[in-house]
Tab-separated table of C-alpha atoms in Angstrom:
chain	number	residue	atom	x	y	z
J	26	MET	CA	-32.308	-19.606	14.000
J	27	SER	CA	-34.039	-19.352	17.677
J	28	GLU	CA	-38.128	-19.240	17.111
J	29	SER	CA	-38.155	-17.499	20.844
J	30	LYS	CA	-35.690	-14.929	20.618
J	31	GLN	CA	-37.798	-11.472	19.088
J	32	LEU	CA	-34.929	-9.135	16.907
J	33	LYS	CA	-34.848	-6.354	15.983
J	34	PRO	CA	-36.053	-4.892	12.618
J	35	ILE	CA	-33.673	-3.780	9.955
J	36	THR	CA	-34.677	0.868	9.811
J	37	LYS	CA	-32.567	2.952	7.606
J	38	LYS	CA	-31.120	4.264	10.733
J	39	VAL	CA	-28.663	0.417	11.526
J	40	ILE	CA	-28.929	0.125	7.186
J	41	TRP	CA	-26.823	3.231	7.542
J	42	LEU	CA	-25.278	3.074	10.819
J	43	PHE	CA	-23.644	0.036	9.341
J	44	ALA	CA	-22.525	1.745	6.010
J	45	ILE	CA	-20.612	4.336	7.526
J	46	GLY	CA	-18.460	0.584	7.710
J	47	GLN	CA	-18.418	0.807	4.509
J	48	LEU	CA	-16.670	4.598	4.176
J	49	GLY	CA	-14.544	3.720	6.315
J	50	TRP	CA	-12.731	0.605	5.160
J	51	SER	CA	-12.481	2.410	1.458
J	52	LEU	CA	-11.042	5.387	2.518
J	53	MET	CA	-7.993	3.805	4.342
J	54	SER	CA	-8.218	1.174	1.175
J	55	ALA	CA	-8.309	4.626	-0.879
J	56	VAL	CA	-4.835	5.212	0.735
J	57	LEU	CA	-2.886	2.344	0.516
J	58	THR	CA	-4.722	0.983	-3.522
J	59	ASN	CA	-3.860	4.532	-5.354
J	60	PHE	CA	-1.248	5.977	-4.255
J	61	ILE	CA	1.398	2.788	-3.147
J	62	GLU	CA	2.703	3.102	-6.748
J	63	GLN	CA	2.941	6.498	-6.694
J	64	PHE	CA	5.166	6.457	-3.707
J	65	TYR	CA	6.488	3.934	-4.090
J	66	GLN	CA	7.597	4.418	-7.884
J	67	PRO	CA	6.752	8.594	-8.827
J	68	ASP	CA	7.390	8.827	-12.473
J	69	ASN	CA	9.648	11.863	-13.338
J	70	ARG	CA	7.496	14.423	-12.807
J	71	SER	CA	6.486	13.866	-9.280
J	72	VAL	CA	10.320	14.295	-8.452
J	73	PHE	CA	10.945	17.681	-10.168
J	74	GLU	CA	7.749	18.287	-8.152
J	75	GLY	CA	9.787	17.018	-4.878
J	76	MET	CA	9.284	13.529	-4.987
J	77	GLU	CA	11.816	11.312	-3.209
J	78	TYR	CA	12.965	7.234	-4.241
J	79	PHE	CA	12.833	5.425	-1.148
J	80	ILE	CA	12.728	1.749	-2.455
J	81	PRO	CA	15.156	0.177	-5.359
J	82	GLN	CA	13.594	1.345	-8.983
J	83	GLY	CA	13.053	-0.277	-12.288
J	84	ARG	CA	12.099	-4.182	-13.171
J	85	VAL	CA	14.352	-5.804	-10.745
J	86	ILE	CA	12.753	-8.939	-9.837
J	87	LEU	CA	14.078	-11.496	-12.248
J	88	GLY	CA	13.914	-8.934	-15.291
J	89	ILE	CA	10.325	-8.822	-15.147
J	90	VAL	CA	8.437	-6.754	-11.917
J	91	THR	CA	9.426	-3.833	-9.842
J	92	ILE	CA	10.346	-3.772	-6.145
J	93	ILE	CA	6.566	-1.813	-4.896
J	94	GLY	CA	4.742	-4.709	-7.689
J	95	GLY	CA	6.317	-8.286	-6.478
J	96	ILE	CA	5.260	-6.291	-3.092
J	97	TYR	CA	2.313	-5.783	-3.560
J	98	ALA	CA	0.855	-8.144	-5.148
J	99	LEU	CA	2.909	-10.757	-2.226
J	100	GLY	CA	0.479	-8.232	0.453
J	101	ARG	CA	-2.261	-9.422	-1.948
J	102	VAL	CA	-1.689	-13.506	-1.978
J	103	PHE	CA	-0.777	-13.026	1.658
J	104	ASP	CA	-4.058	-11.430	1.909
J	105	ALA	CA	-6.593	-13.719	-0.474
J	106	ILE	CA	-4.965	-16.482	2.643
J	107	THR	CA	-6.905	-14.782	5.601
J	108	ASP	CA	-9.773	-14.216	4.571
J	109	PRO	CA	-10.590	-18.024	4.572
J	110	LEU	CA	-9.104	-17.708	7.359
J	111	ILE	CA	-10.484	-14.895	9.512
J	112	GLY	CA	-14.173	-15.958	7.458
J	113	ASN	CA	-14.081	-19.737	8.904
J	114	LEU	CA	-13.337	-18.550	12.467
J	115	SER	CA	-15.189	-15.470	12.733
J	116	ASP	CA	-18.353	-18.047	11.691
J	117	LYS	CA	-17.776	-20.551	13.867
J	118	SER	CA	-17.757	-17.753	16.588
J	119	LYS	CA	-19.087	-18.406	20.492
J	120	ASN	CA	-18.957	-14.597	21.896
J	121	PRO	CA	-22.417	-13.508	23.178
J	122	LYS	CA	-22.076	-10.097	21.255
J	123	GLY	CA	-21.742	-11.418	18.064
J	124	ARG	CA	-20.293	-13.054	15.624
J	125	ARG	CA	-19.264	-10.525	13.763
J	126	ILE	CA	-18.696	-6.959	14.876
J	127	PRO	CA	-16.213	-8.500	17.762
J	128	PHE	CA	-13.822	-9.297	14.932
J	129	MET	CA	-14.032	-5.333	13.499
J	130	LYS	CA	-13.655	-3.445	16.381
J	131	LYS	CA	-10.824	-5.249	17.932
J	132	ALA	CA	-9.101	-4.465	14.175
J	133	ALA	CA	-10.009	-0.693	14.034
J	134	ILE	CA	-7.041	1.215	15.933
J	135	PRO	CA	-4.679	-1.557	14.815
J	136	LEU	CA	-5.453	-0.739	10.674
J	137	THR	CA	-5.231	3.033	11.644
J	138	LEU	CA	-2.238	2.885	12.755
J	139	ILE	CA	-0.628	0.746	9.732
J	140	THR	CA	-2.205	2.167	7.253
J	141	ILE	CA	0.073	5.519	8.770
J	142	MET	CA	3.247	3.935	9.159
J	143	VAL	CA	3.119	1.892	5.294
J	144	TYR	CA	4.423	5.423	4.382
J	145	ILE	CA	6.719	6.226	6.938
J	146	CYS	CA	10.096	4.514	6.208
J	147	PRO	CA	12.787	4.312	8.572
J	148	MET	CA	15.791	5.676	5.911
J	149	ARG	CA	15.971	8.744	4.082
J	150	GLY	CA	14.558	8.960	0.883
J	151	TYR	CA	17.317	10.273	-1.950
J	152	ASP	CA	16.192	13.013	-4.720
J	153	ALA	CA	17.035	12.022	-8.030
J	154	SER	CA	16.969	15.378	-9.509
J	155	SER	CA	20.754	15.038	-10.864
J	156	ALA	CA	20.134	11.879	-11.608
J	157	ILE	CA	17.797	12.594	-14.410
J	158	GLU	CA	20.105	15.655	-15.723
J	159	LYS	CA	22.689	12.911	-15.600
J	160	VAL	CA	19.735	10.485	-17.590
J	161	LYS	CA	19.676	13.347	-19.332
J	162	ASN	CA	23.325	14.207	-20.614
J	163	GLY	CA	24.525	10.089	-20.893
J	164	TYR	CA	22.396	7.856	-21.498
J	165	GLY	CA	18.462	8.574	-22.401
J	166	TYR	CA	16.616	12.031	-23.299
J	167	VAL	CA	13.646	13.917	-21.299
J	168	LEU	CA	10.399	14.568	-22.813
J	169	ASN	CA	8.533	17.966	-21.535
J	170	GLY	CA	10.520	18.013	-18.879
J	171	ALA	CA	9.061	14.652	-17.107
J	172	HIS	CA	9.725	11.760	-18.279
J	173	VAL	CA	13.312	9.368	-18.862
J	174	SER	CA	12.882	6.899	-21.815
J	175	ASN	CA	16.069	4.553	-20.571
J	176	THR	CA	14.131	3.017	-17.504
J	177	THR	CA	17.571	0.296	-17.204
J	178	ALA	CA	20.328	2.775	-17.353
J	179	TYR	CA	17.924	5.010	-15.083
J	180	ALA	CA	17.689	2.560	-12.094
J	181	LYS	CA	21.331	1.816	-12.519
J	182	LEU	CA	22.176	5.747	-11.318
J	183	VAL	CA	19.335	5.580	-8.843
J	184	ASN	CA	20.099	2.245	-7.031
J	185	PRO	CA	23.085	2.193	-5.850
J	186	ALA	CA	22.407	5.957	-4.810
J	187	LEU	CA	20.158	4.408	-1.916
J	188	GLY	CA	22.383	1.917	-0.935
J	189	ASN	CA	21.323	-0.628	1.618
J	190	GLY	CA	19.203	2.116	2.882
J	191	GLY	CA	16.547	1.084	0.268
J	192	MET	CA	16.135	-2.671	0.875
J	193	VAL	CA	16.211	-1.961	4.114
J	194	ASN	CA	12.657	0.149	3.470
J	195	ALA	CA	11.169	-2.461	0.763
J	196	VAL	CA	11.424	-5.032	3.958
J	197	TRP	CA	9.770	-2.353	6.720
J	198	VAL	CA	6.772	-1.630	3.029
J	199	LEU	CA	6.997	-5.145	3.041
J	200	VAL	CA	6.198	-6.234	6.685
J	201	MET	CA	3.455	-2.670	6.983
J	202	MET	CA	1.468	-4.389	4.453
J	203	LEU	CA	1.252	-7.972	5.101
J	204	LEU	CA	0.142	-6.692	8.662
J	205	PHE	CA	-2.496	-3.759	6.892
J	206	TYR	CA	-4.074	-6.365	4.989
J	207	LEU	CA	-4.292	-8.974	7.503
J	208	PHE	CA	-5.943	-6.096	9.345
J	209	MET	CA	-8.070	-5.336	6.916
J	210	THR	CA	-9.340	-8.904	6.280
J	211	ILE	CA	-10.037	-9.420	10.388
J	212	TYR	CA	-12.623	-5.764	9.540
J	213	CYS	CA	-13.969	-6.982	6.222
J	214	THR	CA	-14.393	-10.464	5.908
J	215	PRO	CA	-17.024	-10.606	8.790
J	216	TYR	CA	-18.501	-6.819	7.940
J	217	ASN	CA	-18.882	-8.431	4.960
J	218	ALA	CA	-20.308	-11.265	5.854
J	219	LEU	CA	-23.340	-9.283	7.628
J	220	ILE	CA	-24.744	-7.627	4.899
J	221	ALA	CA	-26.652	-11.151	4.143
J	222	GLU	CA	-27.376	-11.282	8.204
J	223	PHE	CA	-28.681	-8.139	8.081
J	224	SER	CA	-31.092	-8.385	4.429
J	225	ARG	CA	-33.741	-9.904	6.107
J	226	ASP	CA	-35.669	-10.148	2.408
J	227	GLU	CA	-35.190	-8.853	-1.008
J	228	LYS	CA	-36.243	-5.433	-0.723
J	229	THR	CA	-34.089	-4.514	2.693
J	230	LEU	CA	-30.300	-6.602	1.071
J	231	ALA	CA	-31.257	-4.147	-2.069
J	232	ASN	CA	-31.076	-1.024	0.228
J	233	ILE	CA	-28.580	-2.489	2.605
J	234	SER	CA	-26.565	-2.956	-0.559
J	235	THR	CA	-27.508	0.727	-2.235
J	236	ALA	CA	-26.437	1.979	1.045
J	237	ILE	CA	-22.353	0.721	1.829
J	238	SER	CA	-22.252	1.152	-1.775
J	239	PHE	CA	-22.476	4.835	-1.554
J	240	THR	CA	-20.710	4.878	1.293
J	241	PHE	CA	-17.931	2.813	-0.673
J	242	ILE	CA	-17.985	5.335	-3.753
J	243	PHE	CA	-17.691	7.741	-1.241
J	244	GLY	CA	-15.276	6.901	0.408
J	245	SER	CA	-12.513	6.109	-2.414
J	246	ALA	CA	-13.634	10.006	-3.706
J	247	LEU	CA	-12.404	11.143	-0.139
J	248	GLY	CA	-9.288	9.103	-1.167
J	249	TYR	CA	-9.051	10.499	-4.815
J	250	MET	CA	-8.785	14.109	-3.315
J	251	ALA	CA	-5.993	13.632	-1.562
J	252	PRO	CA	-3.855	15.219	-4.491
J	253	THR	CA	-5.161	18.084	-4.492
J	254	ILE	CA	-4.968	18.303	-0.694
J	255	TRP	CA	-1.055	17.347	-0.669
J	256	GLY	CA	-0.966	19.146	-4.232
J	257	ALA	CA	-2.524	22.822	-1.498
J	258	LEU	CA	0.103	21.689	1.241
J	259	THR	CA	3.224	21.106	-0.435
J	260	PRO	CA	4.071	24.749	-0.260
J	261	VAL	CA	3.351	25.447	2.894
J	262	VAL	CA	5.217	22.161	4.266
J	263	GLY	CA	7.946	22.793	1.465
J	264	SER	CA	8.252	19.436	0.683
J	265	ARG	CA	6.217	16.465	-0.842
J	266	VAL	CA	6.584	13.634	0.904
J	267	TRP	CA	5.481	15.214	4.232
J	268	ALA	CA	2.970	16.809	2.489
J	269	MET	CA	1.473	13.447	1.245
J	270	ARG	CA	1.823	11.446	4.557
J	271	ILE	CA	-0.206	14.095	6.697
J	272	VAL	CA	-2.594	13.695	3.887
J	273	PHE	CA	-2.936	10.195	5.008
J	274	ILE	CA	-2.566	10.411	8.732
J	275	ILE	CA	-5.808	12.839	8.253
J	276	MET	CA	-7.603	10.733	6.189
J	277	ALA	CA	-6.506	7.642	8.367
J	278	VAL	CA	-7.746	8.812	11.143
J	279	ILE	CA	-11.770	9.746	9.838
J	280	ALA	CA	-11.437	6.683	8.444
J	281	MET	CA	-10.809	4.751	11.526
J	282	ILE	CA	-13.905	6.808	13.279
J	283	CYS	CA	-15.963	5.464	10.231
J	284	CYS	CA	-15.040	2.061	11.296
J	285	LEU	CA	-15.911	2.518	14.361
J	286	ILE	CA	-19.211	3.886	14.380
J	287	PRO	CA	-20.867	0.649	13.322
J	288	THR	CA	-19.732	-1.572	15.922
J	289	LEU	CA	-19.759	1.099	18.689
J	290	THR	CA	-23.445	1.389	17.861
J	291	LEU	CA	-24.590	-1.464	16.415
J	292	LYS	CA	-25.509	-4.321	19.143
J	293	GLU	CA	-25.396	-7.153	16.538
J	294	THR	CA	-27.683	-10.075	18.892
J	295	ASP	CA	-30.225	-7.457	18.250
J	296	TYR	CA	-30.557	-8.667	14.978
J	297	ILE	CA	-29.084	-11.239	14.198
J	298	ASP	CA	-29.468	-14.573	16.078
J	299	ALA	CA	-27.059	-17.278	13.789
J	300	VAL	CA	-25.889	-20.367	15.116
J	301	PRO	CA	-22.005	-21.081	14.518
J	302	THR	CA	-20.803	-22.978	12.106
J	303	GLU	CA	-18.461	-26.311	12.679
J	304	GLY	CA	-15.108	-27.154	10.742
J	305	SER	CA	-12.584	-26.080	9.380
J	306	THR	CA	-11.087	-23.007	6.871
J	307	PHE	CA	-10.959	-25.878	4.604
J	308	SER	CA	-14.083	-27.343	4.434
J	309	SER	CA	-16.228	-24.686	4.291
J	310	LEU	CA	-13.834	-22.801	1.481
J	311	GLY	CA	-14.622	-26.438	-0.409
J	312	LYS	CA	-18.384	-25.844	0.212
J	313	CYS	CA	-18.456	-22.811	-0.988
J	314	PHE	CA	-16.901	-23.559	-3.718
J	315	SER	CA	-18.601	-27.224	-4.725
J	316	ASN	CA	-21.676	-24.059	-5.578
J	317	LYS	CA	-20.771	-24.360	-9.434
J	318	ASN	CA	-23.174	-21.109	-9.841
J	319	PHE	CA	-20.741	-19.330	-7.618
J	320	ARG	CA	-17.720	-20.249	-9.424
J	321	PHE	CA	-19.047	-18.732	-12.325
J	322	PHE	CA	-19.257	-15.579	-10.398
J	323	VAL	CA	-15.932	-15.557	-8.670
J	324	GLY	CA	-14.426	-16.719	-12.060
J	325	SER	CA	-15.972	-13.375	-14.126
J	326	ASP	CA	-15.213	-11.210	-11.070
J	327	ILE	CA	-11.798	-11.915	-10.872
J	328	CYS	CA	-11.254	-10.647	-13.922
J	329	TYR	CA	-13.985	-7.698	-13.353
J	330	TRP	CA	-11.140	-6.514	-10.898
J	331	VAL	CA	-7.699	-7.171	-13.063
J	332	GLY	CA	-9.045	-4.502	-14.901
J	333	ILE	CA	-11.194	-2.175	-12.460
J	334	THR	CA	-7.385	-2.615	-10.518
J	335	MET	CA	-5.266	-1.406	-13.614
J	336	PHE	CA	-7.858	1.362	-13.953
J	337	GLN	CA	-7.949	3.447	-10.467
J	338	THR	CA	-4.228	2.422	-9.941
J	339	GLY	CA	-3.012	4.156	-13.496
J	340	LEU	CA	-5.702	6.540	-13.166
J	341	LEU	CA	-3.443	9.597	-11.806
J	342	HIS	CA	-0.713	8.607	-15.160
J	343	TYR	CA	-3.635	8.138	-17.688
J	344	VAL	CA	-5.215	12.023	-16.597
J	345	THR	CA	-1.267	13.381	-16.656
J	346	VAL	CA	0.815	11.401	-19.048
J	347	LEU	CA	-1.754	10.124	-22.350
J	348	MET	CA	-4.047	13.013	-21.438
J	349	LYS	CA	-1.657	15.199	-20.861
J	350	LEU	CA	-3.534	17.023	-17.895
J	351	ASP	CA	-2.760	18.833	-14.350
J	352	ASP	CA	-2.714	16.121	-11.325
J	353	ALA	CA	-5.487	18.270	-9.721
J	354	TYR	CA	-8.109	16.767	-12.860
J	355	SER	CA	-7.413	13.187	-11.795
J	356	THR	CA	-9.236	14.729	-8.716
J	357	ILE	CA	-11.356	16.760	-9.992
J	358	LEU	CA	-12.670	13.895	-13.216
J	359	TYR	CA	-12.811	11.114	-10.181
J	360	ILE	CA	-15.295	13.097	-8.171
J	361	ALA	CA	-17.128	14.067	-11.470
J	362	MET	CA	-17.564	10.066	-12.029
J	363	THR	CA	-18.733	9.737	-8.373
J	364	LEU	CA	-21.597	11.960	-8.410
J	365	LEU	CA	-22.611	10.576	-11.395
J	366	SER	CA	-22.408	7.787	-10.753
J	367	VAL	CA	-24.350	7.702	-7.624
J	368	VAL	CA	-27.031	9.561	-9.607
J	369	CYS	CA	-27.153	6.481	-11.048
J	370	TYR	CA	-27.982	4.531	-8.015
J	371	VAL	CA	-31.603	5.388	-7.798
J	372	PRO	CA	-32.042	3.890	-11.115
J	373	VAL	CA	-30.156	1.077	-10.124
J	374	ASN	CA	-31.415	0.136	-7.438
J	375	LYS	CA	-35.024	-0.331	-9.032
J	376	LEU	CA	-34.294	-1.781	-12.125
J	377	MET	CA	-32.308	-4.840	-10.148
J	378	GLN	CA	-35.927	-5.497	-8.974
J	379	LYS	CA	-37.201	-5.519	-12.263
J	380	VAL	CA	-34.599	-7.062	-14.914
J	381	PRO	CA	-31.445	-10.098	-14.115
J	382	LYS	CA	-28.912	-9.124	-11.999
J	383	LYS	CA	-27.054	-11.262	-14.756
J	384	LYS	CA	-28.299	-8.553	-17.241
J	385	LEU	CA	-27.433	-5.517	-15.835
J	386	VAL	CA	-24.152	-6.531	-14.865
J	387	VAL	CA	-23.208	-8.250	-18.414
J	388	PHE	CA	-24.392	-4.528	-19.676
J	389	ALA	CA	-21.910	-3.062	-17.002
J	390	PHE	CA	-19.470	-4.475	-17.937
J	391	VAL	CA	-19.971	-3.224	-21.269
J	392	GLY	CA	-19.794	-0.061	-20.392
J	393	MET	CA	-16.631	-0.264	-18.898
J	394	CYS	CA	-14.776	-2.559	-21.252
J	395	ILE	CA	-15.638	1.289	-23.451
J	396	VAL	CA	-14.412	3.387	-20.340
J	397	PHE	CA	-11.093	1.444	-20.539
J	398	LEU	CA	-10.412	1.661	-24.655
J	399	ILE	CA	-10.825	5.384	-24.132
J	400	THR	CA	-8.857	5.509	-22.297
J	401	GLY	CA	-6.263	3.649	-24.175
J	402	LEU	CA	-6.848	5.855	-27.199
J	403	SER	CA	-6.381	8.427	-24.915
J	404	GLY	CA	-4.133	11.899	-26.515
J	405	LEU	CA	-4.054	9.840	-29.289
J	406	PHE	CA	-5.757	11.277	-32.816
J	407	GLY	CA	-5.629	15.480	-31.787
J	408	VAL	CA	-8.446	14.379	-29.398
J	409	PRO	CA	-8.052	17.087	-26.534
J	410	GLY	CA	-7.444	15.164	-23.176
J	411	ILE	CA	-10.396	16.639	-21.423
J	412	VAL	CA	-12.718	15.591	-23.899
J	413	SER	CA	-11.348	12.049	-23.042
J	414	GLY	CA	-11.682	12.480	-19.595
J	415	ILE	CA	-14.863	13.530	-19.845
J	416	LEU	CA	-16.385	10.724	-22.268
J	417	VAL	CA	-14.610	8.444	-19.190
J	418	VAL	CA	-16.884	10.197	-17.064
J	419	VAL	CA	-20.124	9.658	-18.774
J	420	PHE	CA	-19.249	6.256	-20.294
J	421	ALA	CA	-18.356	5.020	-16.869
J	422	ALA	CA	-21.674	6.613	-13.858
J	423	PHE	CA	-23.877	3.892	-14.602
J	424	PRO	CA	-21.466	1.041	-15.063
J	425	MET	CA	-19.956	1.761	-12.293
J	426	ALA	CA	-23.462	2.213	-9.969
J	427	ILE	CA	-24.159	-1.020	-11.097
J	428	LEU	CA	-21.051	-2.747	-9.908
J	429	GLY	CA	-20.878	-1.284	-7.143
J	430	ILE	CA	-24.337	-2.061	-5.749
J	431	ILE	CA	-25.295	-5.905	-7.788
J	432	PRO	CA	-22.473	-7.682	-7.077
J	433	GLN	CA	-22.225	-8.625	-3.476
J	434	THR	CA	-26.374	-8.524	-3.601
J	435	ILE	CA	-25.769	-12.181	-5.656
J	436	VAL	CA	-23.287	-13.571	-3.539
J	437	ALA	CA	-26.636	-12.559	-0.988
J	438	ASP	CA	-28.330	-14.325	-3.171
J	439	ILE	CA	-25.857	-17.484	-3.406
J	440	ALA	CA	-24.532	-17.671	0.129
J	441	LYS	CA	-28.645	-17.876	0.975
J	442	SER	CA	-29.621	-19.762	-2.090
J	443	ASP	CA	-26.726	-22.534	-0.799
J	444	SER	CA	-28.057	-22.534	3.041
J	445	VAL	CA	-31.447	-23.506	2.110
J	446	THR	CA	-29.942	-26.494	0.065
J	447	THR	CA	-27.297	-27.961	2.267
J	448	GLY	CA	-29.350	-26.562	6.354
J	449	GLU	CA	-25.233	-25.151	7.226
J	450	ASN	CA	-24.688	-21.241	7.291
J	451	HIS	CA	-21.183	-20.082	5.532
J	452	ASP	CA	-21.936	-16.900	5.158
J	453	GLY	CA	-19.027	-15.435	6.091
J	454	MET	CA	-16.972	-17.762	4.655
J	455	PHE	CA	-18.687	-17.202	0.693
J	456	PHE	CA	-18.581	-13.651	1.193
J	457	ALA	CA	-14.619	-13.755	2.257
J	458	ALA	CA	-14.290	-16.729	-0.514
J	459	ARG	CA	-15.492	-13.468	-2.649
J	460	THR	CA	-13.077	-11.084	-1.506
J	461	PHE	CA	-10.284	-14.126	-2.357
J	462	SER	CA	-11.059	-13.723	-5.740
J	463	MET	CA	-11.320	-9.929	-5.509
J	464	LYS	CA	-7.493	-9.953	-4.784
J	465	LEU	CA	-6.020	-12.410	-6.113
J	466	GLY	CA	-7.678	-9.815	-9.304
J	467	GLN	CA	-5.889	-6.922	-7.795
J	468	SER	CA	-2.660	-9.151	-6.869
J	469	LEU	CA	-2.377	-9.485	-10.773
J	470	ALA	CA	-3.342	-6.415	-11.625
J	471	ILE	CA	-0.824	-4.543	-10.487
J	472	LEU	CA	2.170	-6.823	-11.061
J	473	LEU	CA	0.925	-6.326	-14.576
J	474	PHE	CA	0.322	-2.806	-13.847
J	475	THR	CA	3.615	-1.569	-12.218
J	476	SER	CA	5.356	-3.523	-15.404
J	477	LEU	CA	3.556	-2.425	-18.452
J	478	GLY	CA	4.653	1.261	-16.250
J	479	THR	CA	7.885	0.752	-17.061
J	480	ILE	CA	7.311	0.292	-20.623
J	481	GLY	CA	8.044	3.672	-23.222
J	482	VAL	CA	7.674	6.094	-20.144
J	483	ALA	CA	8.313	8.352	-23.096
J	484	THR	CA	5.614	8.161	-24.881
J	485	GLY	CA	3.598	6.250	-22.227
J	486	ARG	CA	3.058	2.700	-24.118
J	487	GLY	CA	3.188	0.852	-21.161
J	488	TYR	CA	0.256	3.194	-19.857
J	489	ARG	CA	-1.586	2.339	-23.075
J	490	ILE	CA	-1.336	-1.431	-22.774
J	491	ALA	CA	-2.567	-1.608	-19.408
J	492	ALA	CA	-5.546	0.395	-20.096
J	493	PHE	CA	-6.319	-2.411	-23.611
J	494	ALA	CA	-5.420	-5.252	-20.999
J	495	ALA	CA	-8.310	-4.295	-19.069
J	496	VAL	CA	-10.479	-3.461	-22.039
J	497	ILE	CA	-9.014	-7.742	-22.253
J	498	PHE	CA	-9.995	-8.673	-18.919
J	499	CYS	CA	-13.697	-6.935	-18.514
J	500	ALA	CA	-14.841	-8.516	-21.409
J	501	ALA	CA	-13.464	-11.951	-20.349
J	502	GLY	CA	-15.342	-11.104	-17.306
J	503	ALA	CA	-19.169	-10.928	-19.124
J	504	VAL	CA	-18.294	-13.705	-20.915
J	505	ILE	CA	-18.010	-15.807	-17.832
J	506	LEU	CA	-21.026	-14.581	-16.026
J	507	HIS	CA	-23.291	-16.106	-19.061
J	508	PHE	CA	-22.709	-19.498	-17.473
J	509	TYR	CA	-24.098	-17.615	-13.949
J	510	ASN	CA	-27.497	-20.002	-14.112
J	511	GLU	CA	-29.155	-16.736	-11.741
J	512	LYS	CA	-33.206	-18.163	-12.074
J	513	LYS	CA	-31.896	-21.257	-10.325
J	514	VAL	CA	-31.146	-18.843	-7.580
J	515	GLN	CA	-33.934	-16.869	-7.960
J	516	ASP	CA	-35.823	-20.430	-7.515
J	517	ILE	CA	-33.893	-21.377	-5.004
J	518	LEU	CA	-34.938	-18.262	-2.753
J	519	LYS	CA	-38.677	-17.954	-3.496
J	520	LYS	CA	-39.726	-21.414	-2.294
J	521	ALA	CA	-38.001	-20.428	1.187
J	522	ASN	CA	-39.729	-17.173	0.717
J	523	TYR	CA	-37.129	-14.941	0.766
């Protein structure tokens, strides 16, 4: 950093203007991640309520993977590959307006348009209501007027009715998904790098992490309001499909405005005087993964993201199929969980300055294991669904607050300590590598969930298995994180007066 340049202070106003960007991209992510499986692989209850089929159904890829599961996983792998590429470009950027914000500004509007186009495919959908009755009469049965027991027979009836249009739509969704993840990476990777660069001391880092965690969870909660809104819109619009699309369009525009706010109100060079790095993507990525503590963190993080993504992706199914509650309860329970989690932010912020971060994250992993276990047991032993839902809300709130705030501060700690020991600043690449691991975990999760979800659809057995699998992954994350040497990292930072 140049000694002659006087940088402006990182005030609360700056922190919150920056944090609004996270609200934007978290809402954009929620619109796609939370609902793409429901839109393109709807359960029969949704079909009875007016949902259509746009792409082939069932485990049609090698007999084990669904079309939407394969698309989502391929998109996430592509996304993971682009993370280090964009991270390296951002680290090396010599743009006079800064290394990060120019990337973010260029990505916001294309990201919004593509998010909308993911759900507006070129070929018409197929109303499968009559096919469900054929399955009922000729191949299987319908449980509680909602779930077909024989998914193979069901797919044999639905997929021919879709014709070639189903595959055209599948290709469309694949292309749009790849573009979505490309522009999401162009925005998010530089954005995350700014977390470390704005954090000049531990207190500022804690305040930034708390602020962006609040806006992230608020954006996610806003996204989870979508089912309630489209439920109210459907009778007005006369189409469940278009009611969903209208909600997604509105939310995407709101998200775009939020994404643009930090790019239009913050002048990066007023707060950061960073020197562009040299070297190729792979050499920079290799330097990040040569850090042993970072490798342990990444291993733990992958497991966590598999577990939490299987929980978030299946939330609507867990509520309606396992807990036997109406769709609207998914919104109610998630918002309740969000609000209770936000209440926990202040104590978590204070705790992280007194208790080792690793211990808090391990504690949170254990708490999420309990949440996933309750979810998997929902509907059994005569326990009312609403009771299971309340227990999930109560047990998830504090762990969610911890996991929303602390992991990115651990990445910032590792990145800063690595900068001290190596003399090279690779903040962008460290956060890109962390995002890379997150997306690998999400890819695996969506493959598992969409495949497991087709098992025993009449009873929801596949959803139950998915919840129990999330327990195993989250427990593995806690075990791996045990090997992260937090004391060594903190000692390096203290010696460098961070």
